[in-house]
């Protein structure tokens, strides 16, 4: 079979959709209060740096997914078990995303529908698209990139013309708060959503224009950071720090307040669509990463065969991982602070250093 | 199932592989056998002549209705009664040479040497001249006969632009295209397909513009088709499609010569099939089905607005009833209060759930549409008036459906007619039912998920190797000027990225579907 | 073989999905659309009496279909310890499931308001059906249920009528403004206190529930927007009326349009000026431990009526009028401010402002903000401009000799 390739714009769209994913709908960086939008921007350089790290490794091993070059760099005996670690994390995180979507959908309009149904419908779509291959997936994300951009513009525009935005909720940022801004930016926002880009190490081997990778990635991350920051700034300025910090779904709460001329109101559908699309793409990339790492580790020739089992695991983990939303959120905190940084930052940095050393001293056979 | 047909009645005329009986030197014998092999068909016309020197017997035969009678009378029969025959052609062999070289002054003539080729020639409208005491004959191209003349297009009507449309005759059709592209690079290959029907199929492309790989692919695919009948281009369409399990058509068909010409100039390839006015165009992309050739005749701004309207219609006809059902059953909070009260009061007396109501009306609408199409056009209008106005009004008054539902269903129905390509409109119509069901099941969430799957499916399709959703996915910024909007013609200077023939020197020459030709 | 298995699996899954039903699907004619909620206290006992105003679709819409002579609304009420409990209990009296996504109005009975409203708004936040932008009213001198029961003229739906009344008057008169649940919650959680519009019934309550009361050109019963209820720590402690209430809106920068009567050279208050633009800027700071509120109001108006002779073509006269407007505005704002100070309630968002701009200073007065506010000093500056005098310059009224 022909090797599937993706182009620069497709990668761009995928990164943006992935970054926006759940981050655009759930409240993030609560520690920094009303300055969350600054935190997002402050974490941006770190995010780009991290992505550059991944692209460096990709340039060194353009045909390998992360587990492949981990084994190359650290040797088979350390590399194999270390890359095996990615599997539970990726599936768990994919499951978490699914769970979040399910919970938000249930609390916002499907209060009588079992979460199992909501999640399995979503996972069926993910299975379908992954079964079609990464190329189809990337093309779909191109189309949905535009859709998300247009919907984002509409909803922000509507909120602004409804006169709900009160910029005084955003300013001023007092000197003491800057410390909190940094604290929530690093490591929390740095890892979620930027660090999660580690999934793209599984997508990058399909990227065909190697020399454009840096520009594409940095551009996409910057754009998504700006969009995230803007959206969260709007949410914060409409809701105020108090409601923002208590709500589970600030974007939804924000849009329910909209009422322009008694006609443009109740645009909840836009937000629900944004949520579905964002989670769908984010989760698909998680599943894809899990599939290709599994295929690489266990030498499965036809990765497609793994789509159904991996997605089933994700589905299963989505509803057994926590019994309710608060537990889910608390688990997430632990996970975000202790496990994700290790996989998103520590291992890649380790790989980078070892690779440099080995190359410097010519320790590659 | 053309393939199974060939198994059920093997042999007969499809005997080209079998041993062919020769043409006997005795004219009578040959004629008798040919009569027999055609089942003594009355439409076989045989006229026997004696040449002026009373020495040779000649038979002229053709099949009534397949030949141009005037041609036969004027040239063939006439040629055999020349004075010179007496001196110059004493023997049968001489007569043969004389007739072939001198007397017959029309079209092509061919020497036929066995009965099978005689039959084949006869059936494709040639006139055969057989000579007594000679084991060969001449076939003269005289095909013609009754056919529809070039008339106005009926399925793809336009306001501005040429009014002619293809006919059932392959020759006429190709000529109609040639008249528009007076360029030697318009190359046409013809092959015969269908072991029983022996249908002529022509592949047309512009040399240097069409991609060579695509051509090869098409040739190969056509060569792989083994069926005994090709009655319409739809047979070929279904046999060479890459995605049999997709509701979407991946080949475009048209009956307008200007559309074919425009597409050829874009680097696409056309397949003409004898006996049908519908020409296949490939590779086709999703967005082609929403463009009409008239888009290029109108001003760009008007066209752009109309195109946007068409895409809105697409969304309405796909999602209209589904969104209505979802909003009414699941997301009542999204309807503005006065409107909701309005709907609620309309629904007070209606005994059915919203989905049943939608399906009831949708199915009624489809029945009216289907019935209207098959009717003669005068009655068709009556059907739609009775169906649409009377039924709708009565249903509302009887309290079976709510007025808002009638509005939604008729709006979607009308929207689906705004899609210029009928086959695309049909697939959308079927998908609409699926989406409505899903919406009734899980509301907006279901619509969003089906939408995702649908887009993913569209992205996975290919037509002759070209991604179906191109140039939107994969995104080609340069090609966007002719998708949702249409840029002014003087901006359209580059070719479609995925259709471009990279090797040809003329590949960068401006040539859109419009009429500009610049070097 | 494999693909067949997959197909079988897919069929099984889809069957199980489809057959298990449509959980959230509800037909419109199974729903009772609630347009307004009234919450009253149970005298002395904990708990609420919750009243729902349900829309009767067949008689509140002008479309085809069954129209009946029933009144456009139906009232159902229930009592329970919690609001949610009450709305579920109401099912015993309602034929259809109550549906709250279109609830536009929440009315709180005065007695409940006096005991405290802090706890009743949680359900509005938590539920996805109830909306945060429903308007809130306090029924003055009566219970919320009676207000909901009143039928209105012009608007078929009483809640919609009340809402429009509120919007209309806040649009052109400015003593009230649309206070939403969202604002109330922000008021409860914020550093300052808040106000809620009052609504009053004039006439006989029992008569107002009958459709016959609408069949005369001058309805015997009606409701009117009346004043602002001042809430301190969630409890209603007093009412602001007339100029005090308008001064409050001025202070809060919520004034859209209003009318100010200014003195002409000859008579008092006989020139009507339509204020169509007003912008208030507030700065708060601590000076020697005492808060100082710098308020700057800029307003623009049009002269709409003169009762006596004013030579409006003269700049000087206009300037005098402008000063008159400034004077009037400052008076009203001061009245409102003093009333608030007397009640020791910061209804002007001033605490929030101090907290936002000078969090360090806020820390000092946070403990006893109400009394600090009561001692605060108002530094008011008003600038008024007359932009137009309408279609005429000089009035036809002759100048007095």
mmCIF file of C-alpha atoms in Angstrom, chain C residues 4 45 97 137 146 174 191 248 305 346 373:
data_model
loop_
_atom_site.group_PDB
_atom_site.id
_atom_site.type_symbol
_atom_site.label_atom_id
_atom_site.label_comp_id
_atom_site.label_asym_id
_atom_site.label_seq_id
_atom_site.Cartn_x
_atom_site.Cartn_y
_atom_site.Cartn_z
ATOM 1 C CA UNK C 4 -18.382 -10.376 8.258
ATOM 2 C CA UNK C 45 -41.608 27.843 58.100
ATOM 3 C CA UNK C 97 -43.982 17.994 32.314
ATOM 4 C CA UNK C 137 -38.531 41.147 40.116
ATOM 5 C CA UNK C 146 -50.650 37.192 42.695
ATOM 6 C CA UNK C 174 -34.714 54.906 33.660
ATOM 7 C CA UNK C 191 -18.092 42.732 47.357
ATOM 8 C CA UNK C 248 -29.034 54.749 41.352
ATOM 9 C CA UNK C 305 -40.886 70.678 25.280
ATOM 10 C CA UNK C 346 -23.280 49.761 48.784
ATOM 11 C CA UNK C 373 -19.180 53.073 52.671
#
